[in-house]
Structures are given as C-alpha cells and as structure tokens.
PDB file of C-alpha atoms in Angstrom:
ATOM      1  CA  MET Q  76      -2.739   2.716 -75.433  1.00 50.00           C
ATOM      2  CA  SER Q  77      -5.609   2.294 -78.063  1.00 45.00           C
ATOM      3  CA  SER Q  78      -8.923   4.055 -78.735  1.00 40.00           C
ATOM      4  CA  PHE Q  79     -10.238   0.522 -78.050  1.00 34.00           C
ATOM      5  CA  GLN Q  80      -8.983   0.287 -75.006  1.00 33.00           C
ATOM      6  CA  GLN Q  81      -9.353   3.319 -73.974  1.00 34.00           C
ATOM      7  CA  ALA Q  82     -12.721   3.192 -74.229  1.00 32.00           C
ATOM      8  CA  LEU Q  83     -12.734  -0.012 -72.586  1.00 32.00           C
ATOM      9  CA  LEU Q  84     -10.928   1.668 -69.242  1.00 33.00           C
ATOM     10  CA  LEU Q  85     -13.564   4.698 -69.958  1.00 33.00           C
ATOM     11  CA  LEU Q  86     -16.857   1.938 -69.903  1.00 33.00           C
ATOM     12  CA  SER Q  87     -14.606  -0.119 -66.697  1.00 33.00           C
ATOM     13  CA  ILE Q  88     -14.193   3.471 -64.910  1.00 34.00           C
ATOM     14  CA  ALA Q  89     -17.581   4.420 -65.141  1.00 34.00           C
ATOM     15  CA  LEU Q  90     -19.161   0.997 -64.347  1.00 33.00           C
ATOM     16  CA  HIS Q  91     -17.638   0.319 -61.297  1.00 36.00           C
ATOM     17  CA  TYR Q  92     -18.808   4.510 -59.898  1.00 36.00           C
ATOM     18  CA  LEU Q  93     -22.160   3.087 -61.047  1.00 38.00           C
ATOM     19  CA  TYR Q  94     -22.219   0.279 -59.170  1.00 43.00           C
ATOM     20  CA  SER Q  95     -20.684   2.343 -56.090  1.00 44.00           C
ATOM     21  CA  ALA Q  96     -24.127   4.553 -56.010  1.00 48.00           C
ATOM     22  CA  GLU Q  97     -26.359   1.352 -56.409  1.00 51.00           C
ATOM     23  CA  ALA Q  98     -24.509  -0.334 -53.466  1.00 50.00           C
ATOM     24  CA  SER Q  99     -25.032   2.810 -51.881  1.00 49.00           C
ATOM     25  CA  ALA Q 100     -28.161   3.886 -52.677  1.00 44.00           C
ATOM     26  CA  ALA Q 101     -29.185   0.695 -50.542  1.00 87.00           C
ATOM     27  CA  LEU Q 102     -28.467   1.562 -47.981  1.00 94.00           C
ATOM     28  CA  VAL Q 103     -30.190   3.403 -45.400  1.00 96.00           C
ATOM     29  CA  THR Q 104     -28.539   5.734 -43.668  1.00 97.00           C
ATOM     30  CA  CYS Q 105     -28.598   8.472 -41.082  1.00 97.00           C
ATOM     31  CA  GLY Q 106     -30.407  11.394 -42.725  1.00 97.00           C
ATOM     32  CA  SER Q 107     -32.502   9.124 -45.058  1.00 97.00           C
ATOM     33  CA  VAL Q 108     -35.681   9.981 -45.956  1.00 97.00           C
ATOM     34  CA  ILE Q 109     -37.926   6.372 -45.886  1.00 96.00           C
ATOM     35  CA  LYS Q 110     -41.199   5.072 -45.844  1.00 95.00           C
ATOM     36  CA  LEU Q 111     -41.645   1.806 -43.640  1.00 95.00           C
ATOM     37  CA  SER Q 112     -44.789  -0.904 -44.337  1.00 91.00           C
ATOM     38  CA  HIS Q 113     -46.071  -3.332 -42.109  1.00 90.00           C
ATOM     39  CA  ALA Q 114     -44.595  -6.645 -43.015  1.00 88.00           C
ATOM     40  CA  ARG Q 115     -47.522  -8.692 -43.274  1.00 86.00           C
ATOM     41  CA  THR Q 116     -49.930  -5.496 -44.405  1.00 85.00           C
ATOM     42  CA  SER Q 117     -47.981  -3.535 -46.110  1.00 87.00           C
ATOM     43  CA  TYR Q 118     -49.504  -0.506 -44.559  1.00 88.00           C
ATOM     44  CA  LEU Q 119     -46.975   2.523 -44.560  1.00 93.00           C
ATOM     45  CA  LEU Q 120     -46.497   3.677 -41.265  1.00 95.00           C
ATOM     46  CA  HIS Q 121     -47.914   7.360 -41.737  1.00 94.00           C
ATOM     47  CA  SER Q 122     -48.966  10.512 -40.167  1.00 95.00           C
ATOM     48  CA  HIS Q 123     -50.618  13.523 -40.189  1.00 91.00           C
ATOM     49  CA  GLU Q 124     -52.525  16.487 -38.177  1.00 91.00           C
ATOM     50  CA  ILE Q 125     -54.605  15.000 -36.711  1.00 89.00           C
ATOM     51  CA  ALA Q 126     -54.889  14.441 -33.491  1.00 84.00           C
ATOM     52  CA  TYR Q 127     -56.378  11.405 -31.346  1.00 85.00           C
ATOM     53  CA  GLY Q 128     -59.327  12.418 -29.485  1.00 83.00           C
ATOM     54  CA  SER Q 129     -58.224  10.670 -26.074  1.00 83.00           C
ATOM     55  CA  GLY Q 130     -54.902   9.473 -24.778  1.00 78.00           C
ATOM     56  CA  SER Q 131     -51.989  11.645 -25.279  1.00 86.00           C
ATOM     57  CA  GLY Q 132     -54.220  13.757 -27.880  1.00 84.00           C
ATOM     58  CA  GLN Q 133     -51.341  14.129 -29.534  1.00 88.00           C
ATOM     59  CA  GLN Q 134     -50.992  13.642 -33.068  1.00 89.00           C
ATOM     60  CA  SER Q 135     -52.414  10.253 -34.784  1.00 91.00           C
ATOM     61  CA  VAL Q 136     -49.631   7.747 -36.148  1.00 92.00           C
ATOM     62  CA  THR Q 137     -51.760   5.175 -38.374  1.00 88.00           C
ATOM     63  CA  GLY Q 138     -50.978   2.929 -40.724  1.00 87.00           C
ATOM     64  CA  TYR Q 139     -51.930   3.837 -44.565  1.00 86.00           C
ATOM     65  CA  ASP Q 140     -52.071   1.642 -48.182  1.00 85.00           C
ATOM     66  CA  SER Q 141     -51.383   3.844 -50.272  1.00 79.00           C
ATOM     67  CA  SER Q 142     -47.571   3.948 -51.757  1.00 78.00           C
ATOM     68  CA  ASP Q 143     -47.570   7.536 -53.272  1.00 83.00           C
ATOM     69  CA  ASP Q 144     -48.083   8.893 -49.687  1.00 86.00           C
ATOM     70  CA  ALA Q 145     -46.317  11.597 -49.244  1.00 92.00           C
ATOM     71  CA  ASN Q 146     -47.927  11.718 -44.737  1.00 95.00           C
ATOM     72  CA  SER Q 147     -45.267   7.749 -44.715  1.00 96.00           C
ATOM     73  CA  LEU Q 148     -42.016   9.745 -44.908  1.00 97.00           C
ATOM     74  CA  TRP Q 149     -40.091   9.450 -42.435  1.00 98.00           C
ATOM     75  CA  ILE Q 150     -36.096  11.521 -41.812  1.00 98.00           C
ATOM     76  CA  ILE Q 151     -33.647   9.442 -39.235  1.00 98.00           C
ATOM     77  CA  ARG Q 152     -32.402  11.263 -37.066  1.00 97.00           C
ATOM     78  CA  GLY Q 153     -29.727  11.009 -34.226  1.00 96.00           C
ATOM     79  CA  LEU Q 154     -30.321  11.677 -30.436  1.00 95.00           C
ATOM     80  CA  LYS Q 155     -31.239  15.237 -29.250  1.00 91.00           C
ATOM     81  CA  GLY Q 156     -27.470  16.048 -28.810  1.00 86.00           C
ATOM     82  CA  HIS Q 157     -26.237  14.061 -30.435  1.00 88.00           C
ATOM     83  CA  TRP Q 158     -24.845  14.871 -34.304  1.00 85.00           C
ATOM     84  CA  CYS Q 159     -25.604  11.398 -36.854  1.00 91.00           C
ATOM     85  CA  PRO Q 160     -23.939  12.710 -40.091  1.00 94.00           C
ATOM     86  CA  GLN Q 161     -25.830  12.450 -42.957  1.00 95.00           C
ATOM     87  CA  GLY Q 162     -24.789   9.477 -45.193  1.00 95.00           C
ATOM     88  CA  SER Q 163     -23.597   8.225 -41.786  1.00 96.00           C
ATOM     89  CA  SER Q 164     -24.460   4.154 -41.478  1.00 94.00           C
ATOM     90  CA  ILE Q 165     -26.747   2.359 -39.734  1.00 96.00           C
ATOM     91  CA  LYS Q 166     -25.991  -0.841 -37.982  1.00 94.00           C
ATOM     92  CA  SER Q 167     -28.057  -3.132 -35.996  1.00 94.00           C
ATOM     93  CA  GLY Q 168     -28.984  -2.058 -32.548  1.00 94.00           C
ATOM     94  CA  PHE Q 169     -28.526   1.570 -33.192  1.00 96.00           C
ATOM     95  CA  GLN Q 170     -30.986   4.212 -31.522  1.00 97.00           C
ATOM     96  CA  LEU Q 171     -32.680   6.943 -33.579  1.00 98.00           C
ATOM     97  CA  ARG Q 172     -35.433   9.350 -34.113  1.00 98.00           C
ATOM     98  CA  LEU Q 173     -37.943   9.277 -37.197  1.00 98.00           C
ATOM     99  CA  GLN Q 174     -39.492  12.557 -38.000  1.00 98.00           C
ATOM    100  CA  HIS Q 175     -42.368  13.536 -39.883  1.00 98.00           C
ATOM    101  CA  ALA Q 176     -41.418  14.922 -42.729  1.00 98.00           C
ATOM    102  CA  SER Q 177     -44.125  17.383 -43.480  1.00 97.00           C
ATOM    103  CA  THR Q 178     -45.209  17.480 -40.109  1.00 98.00           C
ATOM    104  CA  ARG Q 179     -41.488  17.885 -38.833  1.00 98.00           C
ATOM    105  CA  LYS Q 180     -43.037  15.720 -34.991  1.00 98.00           C
ATOM    106  CA  PHE Q 181     -40.915  12.490 -34.610  1.00 98.00           C
ATOM    107  CA  LEU Q 182     -42.162   9.498 -33.933  1.00 98.00           C
ATOM    108  CA  HIS Q 183     -43.264   8.994 -29.909  1.00 96.00           C
ATOM    109  CA  SER Q 184     -45.044   6.420 -27.868  1.00 95.00           C
ATOM    110  CA  HIS Q 185     -45.429   6.628 -23.584  1.00 89.00           C
ATOM    111  CA  HIS Q 186     -47.597   4.455 -21.392  1.00 86.00           C
ATOM    112  CA  PHE Q 187     -50.681   5.740 -22.984  1.00 87.00           C
ATOM    113  CA  GLU Q 188     -53.442   3.273 -24.076  1.00 84.00           C
ATOM    114  CA  SER Q 189     -54.275   3.429 -27.966  1.00 82.00           C
ATOM    115  CA  PRO Q 190     -57.951   4.277 -28.144  1.00 74.00           C
ATOM    116  CA  LEU Q 191     -58.021   2.121 -31.591  1.00 72.00           C
ATOM    117  CA  SER Q 192     -55.620  -0.931 -29.781  1.00 77.00           C
ATOM    118  CA  GLY Q 193     -55.828  -0.771 -25.918  1.00 80.00           C
ATOM    119  CA  GLN Q 194     -52.090  -1.402 -26.720  1.00 85.00           C
ATOM    120  CA  GLN Q 195     -49.279   1.178 -26.259  1.00 90.00           C
ATOM    121  CA  GLU Q 196     -50.051   4.225 -28.568  1.00 91.00           C
ATOM    122  CA  VAL Q 197     -47.822   5.886 -30.648  1.00 94.00           C
ATOM    123  CA  SER Q 198     -47.946   9.704 -31.644  1.00 94.00           C
ATOM    124  CA  ALA Q 199     -46.203  12.508 -32.935  1.00 96.00           C
ATOM    125  CA  PHE Q 200     -45.269  14.790 -31.315  1.00 96.00           C
ATOM    126  CA  GLY Q 201     -42.257  17.601 -30.617  1.00 96.00           C
ATOM    127  CA  SER Q 202     -40.655  19.985 -33.532  1.00 96.00           C
ATOM    128  CA  ASP Q 203     -37.208  20.568 -35.054  1.00 94.00           C
ATOM    129  CA  THR Q 204     -36.173  21.829 -31.949  1.00 94.00           C
ATOM    130  CA  ASP Q 205     -38.239  19.771 -28.426  1.00 94.00           C
ATOM    131  CA  SER Q 206     -37.890  16.342 -28.840  1.00 94.00           C
ATOM    132  CA  ASP Q 207     -37.424  13.498 -25.859  1.00 95.00           C
ATOM    133  CA  ASP Q 208     -36.354  11.138 -24.437  1.00 94.00           C
ATOM    134  CA  MET Q 209     -39.643   9.194 -25.598  1.00 96.00           C
ATOM    135  CA  ASP Q 210     -38.722   9.760 -29.248  1.00 97.00           C
ATOM    136  CA  ILE Q 211     -36.038   7.124 -29.014  1.00 98.00           C
ATOM    137  CA  TRP Q 212     -36.282   3.600 -31.263  1.00 98.00           C
ATOM    138  CA  GLN Q 213     -33.834   0.464 -31.328  1.00 98.00           C
ATOM    139  CA  VAL Q 214     -33.677  -0.796 -34.767  1.00 96.00           C
ATOM    140  CA  ASP Q 215     -33.481  -4.246 -34.629  1.00 94.00           C
ATOM    141  CA  TRP Q 216     -32.818  -7.569 -37.530  1.00 92.00           C
ATOM    142  CA  ASP Q 217     -32.236 -10.886 -37.219  1.00 86.00           C
ATOM    143  CA  LYS Q 218     -29.245 -10.956 -38.680  1.00 73.00           C
ATOM    144  CA  GLY Q 219     -27.463  -8.434 -36.283  1.00 58.00           C
ATOM    145  CA  ALA Q 220     -24.430  -7.949 -38.402  1.00 66.00           C
ATOM    146  CA  GLY Q 221     -23.773  -5.612 -41.110  1.00 88.00           C
ATOM    147  CA  GLU Q 222     -25.443  -2.408 -42.233  1.00 93.00           C
ATOM    148  CA  TRP Q 223     -29.805  -1.782 -42.830  1.00 94.00           C
ATOM    149  CA  THR Q 224     -30.380  -0.977 -46.128  1.00 93.00           C
ATOM    150  CA  GLN Q 225     -33.576  -0.755 -48.234  1.00 90.00           C
ATOM    151  CA  ASP Q 226     -35.517  -3.930 -48.264  1.00 83.00           C
ATOM    152  CA  GLN Q 227     -34.398  -5.635 -45.397  1.00 89.00           C
ATOM    153  CA  GLN Q 228     -37.022  -5.932 -42.316  1.00 91.00           C
ATOM    154  CA  VAL Q 229     -36.231  -4.471 -39.071  1.00 94.00           C
ATOM    155  CA  ARG Q 230     -37.453  -4.164 -35.663  1.00 95.00           C
ATOM    156  CA  LEU Q 231     -38.368  -1.143 -34.444  1.00 97.00           C
ATOM    157  CA  ARG Q 232     -38.278  -1.479 -30.339  1.00 97.00           C
ATOM    158  CA  HIS Q 233     -39.250   1.565 -27.680  1.00 97.00           C
ATOM    159  CA  ALA Q 234     -36.099   2.403 -25.834  1.00 97.00           C
ATOM    160  CA  HIS Q 235     -37.982   4.106 -23.283  1.00 95.00           C
ATOM    161  CA  THR Q 236     -40.563   1.147 -22.691  1.00 94.00           C
ATOM    162  CA  GLY Q 237     -38.780  -1.591 -24.225  1.00 94.00           C
ATOM    163  CA  VAL Q 238     -41.516  -3.505 -26.498  1.00 92.00           C
ATOM    164  CA  TYR Q 239     -41.591  -3.026 -30.492  1.00 94.00           C
ATOM    165  CA  LEU Q 240     -43.824  -1.179 -32.713  1.00 93.00           C
ATOM    166  CA  ALA Q 241     -46.533  -3.511 -34.820  1.00 87.00           C
ATOM    167  CA  SER Q 242     -49.588  -3.004 -36.470  1.00 81.00           C
ATOM    168  CA  GLY Q 243     -52.692  -4.115 -34.505  1.00 65.00           C
ATOM    169  CA  PRO Q 244     -54.949  -6.393 -35.845  1.00 60.00           C
ATOM    170  CA  GLN Q 245     -57.913  -4.973 -34.444  1.00 52.00           C
ATOM    171  CA  ARG Q 246     -58.269  -2.741 -36.586  1.00 48.00           C
ATOM    172  CA  ARG Q 247     -57.023  -1.493 -40.608  1.00 46.00           C
ATOM    173  CA  GLY Q 248     -54.737   1.300 -39.823  1.00 45.00           C
ATOM    174  CA  SER Q 249     -53.771   1.374 -36.424  1.00 45.00           C
ATOM    175  CA  TRP Q 250     -50.333   1.411 -35.201  1.00 47.00           C
ATOM    176  CA  SER Q 251     -49.165   0.549 -31.895  1.00 44.00           C
ATOM    177  CA  ILE Q 252     -46.626  -1.478 -29.983  1.00 43.00           C
ATOM    178  CA  TYR Q 253     -46.783  -4.565 -28.075  1.00 36.00           C
TER     179      TYR Q 253
END
C-alpha cells in the first residue's frame, strides 16, 4: 500500500471516529447533564437553595433567562432502585428523574398550588439518598420513535399526577405544570 493510500485510509478512519463521536454527543442519555429551555420563552429550568414561602415550602424551581447559569444544570437519573447505566439511550415514554446538579435535589411535584401561577407547584426535593415517586417524570416527543437528541423538543409529564411541566405566562420565570 502506498503512503498516499495509507494516509487516505487513516483520514477515513479518523473521520469515521469523529462522525461517530459527534453523532453520540448529540444524544441525551442516562447520566447526561442538561439544560432544559422552554420552547416559547427560552427560559431555562432553574433552581437554587431558596424555598417557597408558601405551598410545600420546598426548594423553588423557576425559569431563568441566562444561558451560562450553573443553577440550570440537571442530571438525568433512572428511577429509584433501578440503575440507568450512563450513556443508555432514552426513548419517548421513558420514565426518569431529573436531579439538580448543584443542590442534588430532584425535580418534584405534588398537589400544592404554585404561589406564582396558581397551577400545580413544581419544586426540588430530596437528596442523593432520598427520592420518592413524586420525582418521576415521563419524557415524550411528537415523533415517538427514536432516541432523545439535543435540540429536540420534548414534553415532561409528571408520572404521578399526569400533568405536563410548563412555564406559566403570569410572571416571568414561573414554572408550574398544567
């Protein structure tokens, strides 16, 4: 094999691995650290260690409009007691938990009324070792088939109450579920 053919073969192999890495980097998988933005407002799902003054009194979850905000990072986890191996693909209908990266609390909901929207409150609750069924969300998208990829519009449905996560129009930054 000539040195020119060897160089072409190496370039072909390198491009194949680069292409494969880019394709898998676009997948959202178990263990991924993500930011979720509202489709219409682009506000990020955000939380920090400030509790609601009413309702559940749990850690507040709001919308935030800064893309470089570390308090808008969420880790995709499997259900409590069910290991979700890092890198495992996620299909429409998959049930998961979203863990806030900095406070380690899980995205949570229940039948408390949101102090901002009047709808069902969304909060962050629990810890690495404390999680319950109110932390379970189902991810869905219109196409139904395939794996969750970056930039894909998805809906999060609370598994226990059956309502969807949404950003309320009443006040900038309020998140509730309808």
